CSV table of C-alpha atoms in Angstrom, one decimal:
chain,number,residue,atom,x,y,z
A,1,UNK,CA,13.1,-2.8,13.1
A,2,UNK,CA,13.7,0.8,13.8
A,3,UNK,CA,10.6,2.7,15.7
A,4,UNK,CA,7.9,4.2,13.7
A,5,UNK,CA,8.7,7.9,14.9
A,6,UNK,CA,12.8,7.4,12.6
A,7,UNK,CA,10.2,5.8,10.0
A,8,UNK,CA,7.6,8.7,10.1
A,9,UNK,CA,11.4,11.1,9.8
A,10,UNK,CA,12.5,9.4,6.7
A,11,UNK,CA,9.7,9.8,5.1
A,12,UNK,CA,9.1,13.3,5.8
A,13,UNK,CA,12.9,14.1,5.1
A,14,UNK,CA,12.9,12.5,1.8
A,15,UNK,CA,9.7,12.9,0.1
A,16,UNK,CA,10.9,14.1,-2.8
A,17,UNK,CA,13.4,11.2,-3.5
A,18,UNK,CA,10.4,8.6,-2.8
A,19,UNK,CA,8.4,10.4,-5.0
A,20,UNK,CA,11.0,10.2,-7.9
A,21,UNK,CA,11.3,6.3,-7.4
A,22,UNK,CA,7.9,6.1,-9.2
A,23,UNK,CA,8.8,8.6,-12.0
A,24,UNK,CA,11.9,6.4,-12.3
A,25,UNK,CA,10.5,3.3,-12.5
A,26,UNK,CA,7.3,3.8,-15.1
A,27,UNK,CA,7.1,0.6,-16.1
A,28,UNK,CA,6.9,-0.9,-12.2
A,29,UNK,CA,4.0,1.8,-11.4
A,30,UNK,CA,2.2,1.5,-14.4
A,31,UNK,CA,1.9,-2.6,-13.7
A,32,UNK,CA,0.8,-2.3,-10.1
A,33,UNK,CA,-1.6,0.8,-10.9
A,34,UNK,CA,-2.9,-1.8,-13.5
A,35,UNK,CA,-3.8,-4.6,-10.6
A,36,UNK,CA,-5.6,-2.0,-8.6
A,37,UNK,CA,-7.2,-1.2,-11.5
A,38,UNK,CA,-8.6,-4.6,-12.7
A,39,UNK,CA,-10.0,-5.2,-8.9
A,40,UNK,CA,-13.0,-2.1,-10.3
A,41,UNK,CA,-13.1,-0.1,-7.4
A,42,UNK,CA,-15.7,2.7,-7.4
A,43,UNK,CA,-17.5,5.0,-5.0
A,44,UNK,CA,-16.1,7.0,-2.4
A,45,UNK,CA,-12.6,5.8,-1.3
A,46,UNK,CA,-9.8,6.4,1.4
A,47,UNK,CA,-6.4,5.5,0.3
A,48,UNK,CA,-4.1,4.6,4.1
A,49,UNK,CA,-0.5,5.7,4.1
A,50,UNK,CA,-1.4,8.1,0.6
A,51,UNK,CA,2.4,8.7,0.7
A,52,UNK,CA,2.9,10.9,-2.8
A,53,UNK,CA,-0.9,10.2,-3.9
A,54,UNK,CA,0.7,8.8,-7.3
A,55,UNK,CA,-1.7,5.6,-6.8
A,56,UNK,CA,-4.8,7.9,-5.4
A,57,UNK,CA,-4.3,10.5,-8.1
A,58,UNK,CA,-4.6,7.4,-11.1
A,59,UNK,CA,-7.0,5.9,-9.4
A,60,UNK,CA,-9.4,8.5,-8.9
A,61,UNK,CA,-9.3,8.4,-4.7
A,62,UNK,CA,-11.1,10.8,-3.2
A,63,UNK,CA,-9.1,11.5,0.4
A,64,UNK,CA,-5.3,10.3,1.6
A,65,UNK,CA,-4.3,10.3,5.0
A,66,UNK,CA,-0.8,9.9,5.9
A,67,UNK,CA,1.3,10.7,9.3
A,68,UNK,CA,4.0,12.6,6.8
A,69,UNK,CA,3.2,16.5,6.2
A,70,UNK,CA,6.0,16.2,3.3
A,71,UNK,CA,3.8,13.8,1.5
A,72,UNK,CA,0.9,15.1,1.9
A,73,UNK,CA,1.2,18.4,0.7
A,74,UNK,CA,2.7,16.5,-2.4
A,75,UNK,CA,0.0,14.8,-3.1
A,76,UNK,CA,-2.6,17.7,-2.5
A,77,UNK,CA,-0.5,19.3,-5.3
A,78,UNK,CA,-1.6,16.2,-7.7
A,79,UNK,CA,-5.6,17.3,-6.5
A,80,UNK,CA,-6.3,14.7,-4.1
A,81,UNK,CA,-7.7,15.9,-0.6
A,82,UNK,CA,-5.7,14.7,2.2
A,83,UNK,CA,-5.9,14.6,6.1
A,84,UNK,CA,-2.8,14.2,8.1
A,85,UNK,CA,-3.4,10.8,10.5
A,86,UNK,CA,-2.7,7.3,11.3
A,87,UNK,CA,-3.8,3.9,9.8
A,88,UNK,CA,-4.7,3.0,13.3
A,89,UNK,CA,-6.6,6.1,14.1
A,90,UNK,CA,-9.1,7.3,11.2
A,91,UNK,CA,-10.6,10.5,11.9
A,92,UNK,CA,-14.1,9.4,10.1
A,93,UNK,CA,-16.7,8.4,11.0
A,94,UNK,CA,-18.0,4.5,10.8
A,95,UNK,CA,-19.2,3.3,7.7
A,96,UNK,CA,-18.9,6.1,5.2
A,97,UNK,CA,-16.4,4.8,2.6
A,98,UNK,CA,-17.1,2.2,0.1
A,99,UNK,CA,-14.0,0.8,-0.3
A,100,UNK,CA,-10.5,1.9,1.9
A,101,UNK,CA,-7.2,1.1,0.0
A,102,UNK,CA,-3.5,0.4,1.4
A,103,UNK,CA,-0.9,0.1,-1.2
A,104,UNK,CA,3.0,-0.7,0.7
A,105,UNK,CA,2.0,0.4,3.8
A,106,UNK,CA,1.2,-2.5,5.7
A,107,UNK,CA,4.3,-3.1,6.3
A,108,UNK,CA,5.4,0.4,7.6
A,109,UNK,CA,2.7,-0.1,10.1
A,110,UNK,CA,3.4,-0.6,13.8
A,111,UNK,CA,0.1,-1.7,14.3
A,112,UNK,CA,-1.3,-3.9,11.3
A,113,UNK,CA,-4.2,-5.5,12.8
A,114,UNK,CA,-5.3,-2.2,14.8
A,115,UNK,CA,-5.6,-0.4,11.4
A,116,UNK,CA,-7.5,-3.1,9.4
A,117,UNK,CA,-10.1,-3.1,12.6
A,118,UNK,CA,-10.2,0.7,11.6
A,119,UNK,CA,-10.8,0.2,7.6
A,120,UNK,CA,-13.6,-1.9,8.9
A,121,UNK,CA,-15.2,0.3,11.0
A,122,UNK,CA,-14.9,2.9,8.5
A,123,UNK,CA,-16.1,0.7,5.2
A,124,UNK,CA,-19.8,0.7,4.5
A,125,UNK,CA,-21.2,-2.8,4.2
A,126,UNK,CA,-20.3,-5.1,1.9
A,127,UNK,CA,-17.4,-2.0,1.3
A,128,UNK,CA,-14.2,-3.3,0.0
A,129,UNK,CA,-11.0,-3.1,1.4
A,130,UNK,CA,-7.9,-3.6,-0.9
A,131,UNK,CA,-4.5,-4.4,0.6
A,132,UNK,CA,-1.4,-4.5,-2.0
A,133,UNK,CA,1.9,-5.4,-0.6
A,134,UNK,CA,5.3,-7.0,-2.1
A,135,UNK,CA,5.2,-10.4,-0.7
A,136,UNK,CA,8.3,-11.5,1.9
A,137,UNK,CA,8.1,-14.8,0.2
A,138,UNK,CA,9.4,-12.9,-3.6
A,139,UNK,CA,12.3,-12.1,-5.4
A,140,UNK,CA,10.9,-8.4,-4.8
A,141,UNK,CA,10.7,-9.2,-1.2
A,142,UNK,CA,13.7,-10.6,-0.4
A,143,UNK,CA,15.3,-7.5,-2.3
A,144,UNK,CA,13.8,-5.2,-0.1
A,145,UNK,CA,14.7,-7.2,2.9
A,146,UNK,CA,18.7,-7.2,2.1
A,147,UNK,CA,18.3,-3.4,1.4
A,148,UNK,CA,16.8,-3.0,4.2
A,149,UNK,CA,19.6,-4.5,6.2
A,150,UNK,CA,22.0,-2.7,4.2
A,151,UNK,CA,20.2,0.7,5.8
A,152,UNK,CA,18.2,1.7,3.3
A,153,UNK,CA,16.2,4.9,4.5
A,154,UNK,CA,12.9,3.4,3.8
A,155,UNK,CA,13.5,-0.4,3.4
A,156,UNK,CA,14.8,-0.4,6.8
A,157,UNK,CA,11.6,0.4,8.2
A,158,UNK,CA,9.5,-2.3,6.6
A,159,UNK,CA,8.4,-5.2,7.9
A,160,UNK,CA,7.0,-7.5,5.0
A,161,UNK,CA,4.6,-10.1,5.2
A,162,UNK,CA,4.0,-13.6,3.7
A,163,UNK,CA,0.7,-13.9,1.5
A,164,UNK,CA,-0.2,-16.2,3.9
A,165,UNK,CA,0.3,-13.8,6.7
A,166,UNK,CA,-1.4,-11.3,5.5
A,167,UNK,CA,-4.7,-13.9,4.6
A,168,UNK,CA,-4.3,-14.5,8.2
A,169,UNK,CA,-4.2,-10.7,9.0
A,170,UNK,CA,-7.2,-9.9,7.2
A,171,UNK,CA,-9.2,-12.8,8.5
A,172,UNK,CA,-8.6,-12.2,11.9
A,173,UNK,CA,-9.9,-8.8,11.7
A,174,UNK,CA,-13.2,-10.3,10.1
A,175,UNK,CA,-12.6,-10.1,6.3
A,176,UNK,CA,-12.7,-12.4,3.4
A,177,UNK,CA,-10.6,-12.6,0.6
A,178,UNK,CA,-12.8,-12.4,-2.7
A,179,UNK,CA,-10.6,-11.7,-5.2
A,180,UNK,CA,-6.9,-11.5,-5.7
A,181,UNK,CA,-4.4,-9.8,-8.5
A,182,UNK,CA,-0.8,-9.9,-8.9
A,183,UNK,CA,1.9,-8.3,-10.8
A,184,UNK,CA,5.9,-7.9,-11.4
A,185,UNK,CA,6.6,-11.3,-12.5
A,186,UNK,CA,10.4,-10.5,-13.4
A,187,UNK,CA,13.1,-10.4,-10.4
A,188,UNK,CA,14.5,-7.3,-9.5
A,189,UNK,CA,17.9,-8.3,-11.4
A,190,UNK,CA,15.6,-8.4,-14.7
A,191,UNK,CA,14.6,-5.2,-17.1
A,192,UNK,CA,11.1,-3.4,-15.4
A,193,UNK,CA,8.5,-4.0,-18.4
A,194,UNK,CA,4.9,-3.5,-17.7
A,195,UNK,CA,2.9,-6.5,-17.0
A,196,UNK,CA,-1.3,-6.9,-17.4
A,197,UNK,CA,-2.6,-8.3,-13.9
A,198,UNK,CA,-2.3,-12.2,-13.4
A,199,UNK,CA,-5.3,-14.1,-11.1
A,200,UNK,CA,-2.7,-16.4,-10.0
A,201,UNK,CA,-0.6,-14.3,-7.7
A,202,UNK,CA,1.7,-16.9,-6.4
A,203,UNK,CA,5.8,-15.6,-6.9
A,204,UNK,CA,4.6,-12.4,-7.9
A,205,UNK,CA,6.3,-9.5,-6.4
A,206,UNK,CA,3.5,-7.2,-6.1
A,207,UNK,CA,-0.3,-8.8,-4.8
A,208,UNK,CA,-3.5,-6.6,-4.5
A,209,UNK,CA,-6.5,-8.5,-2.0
A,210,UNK,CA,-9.5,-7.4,-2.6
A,211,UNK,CA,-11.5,-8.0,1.1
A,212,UNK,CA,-15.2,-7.5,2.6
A,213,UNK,CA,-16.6,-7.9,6.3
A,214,UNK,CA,-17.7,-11.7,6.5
């Protein structure tokens, strides 16, 4: 996989394209803003790897970080306050949020585990941290992965993850798994509809875990 610097490039490079994918793809979106959605977040929250802030700005986040200057001053544009910094460097301090929220950046991470240690020390107790990725084992994944090999500017940076693996991620870093949604139940060779959020998340191509400090 390429290094994270060429990753951190393509995303400040083409901000604007990655920000269209979601305008292009409504129906994809609107599904996975709908898992998020039925996990009831509320409080003060910190969205990792903000990217556009399309998720924060539905969602109601209150701060993005991200490492890309191109996306964050698109997403202050959409109201959300943003810091520019690293998943596994928070510039908070412990125990403020009540719930921390990464959505497709896990696997753009160099360091997975080092930033879930971070989430933790920066979640309140009993805060909740919410990881949503495309699984590796999915039609989405696998889609990803042969783009990725293609050389697709941003899928060749990603390195996706099992829902096992990232169980295993989260557990190692001291969390528990208390509630799971999933979405994107059609391949990616199928029309994008939108989809309500399923509890069993097994084939689907878009997973949200909901997480607290055991």
């Amino acid at each position: 996989m390429a290094s994270k610097e060429s990753s951190i490039r393509a995303f400040e490079e083409y901000a604007l394209e990655y920000d269209s994918w979601y305008l292009e793809h409504l129906s994809i979106f609107e599904s996975e803003a709908k898992a998020i959605e039925a996990l009831e977040l509320s409080g003060l929250g910190l969205e990792v790897g903000v990217g556009p802030g399309v998720f924060a700005n539905r969602l109601g986040v209150s701060i993005g970080i991200d490492p890309s200057l191109s996306m964050l001053l698109i997403t202050k544009r959409r109201g959300v306050a943003v810091l520019r910094a690293v998943g596994e460097y928070l510039p908070f301090r412990n125990g403020i949020f009540n719930y921390v929220l990464i959505v497709g950046t896990l696997c753009f991470l160099k360091e997975p585990s080092v930033a879930i240690k971070e989430a933790q020390r920066a979640l309140k107790s009993r805060g909740d941290l919410i990881l949503c990725e495309v699984p590796k084992d999915s039609s989405w994944g696998r889609f990803i992965e042969e783009k990725g090999k293609a050389g697709h500017r941003f899928y060749s940076h990603a390195k996706l993850y099992t829902i096992v693996d990232m169980y295993h991620i989260l557990e190692d870093a001291g969390f528990k798994v208390v509630d799971a949604k999933g979405t994107l139940s059609f391949s990616p060779s199928e029309g994008e509809r939108v989809e309500e959020p399923a509890d069993n998340i097994k084939g689907m191509g878009f997973i949200c875990l909901r997480a607290q400090s055991r």
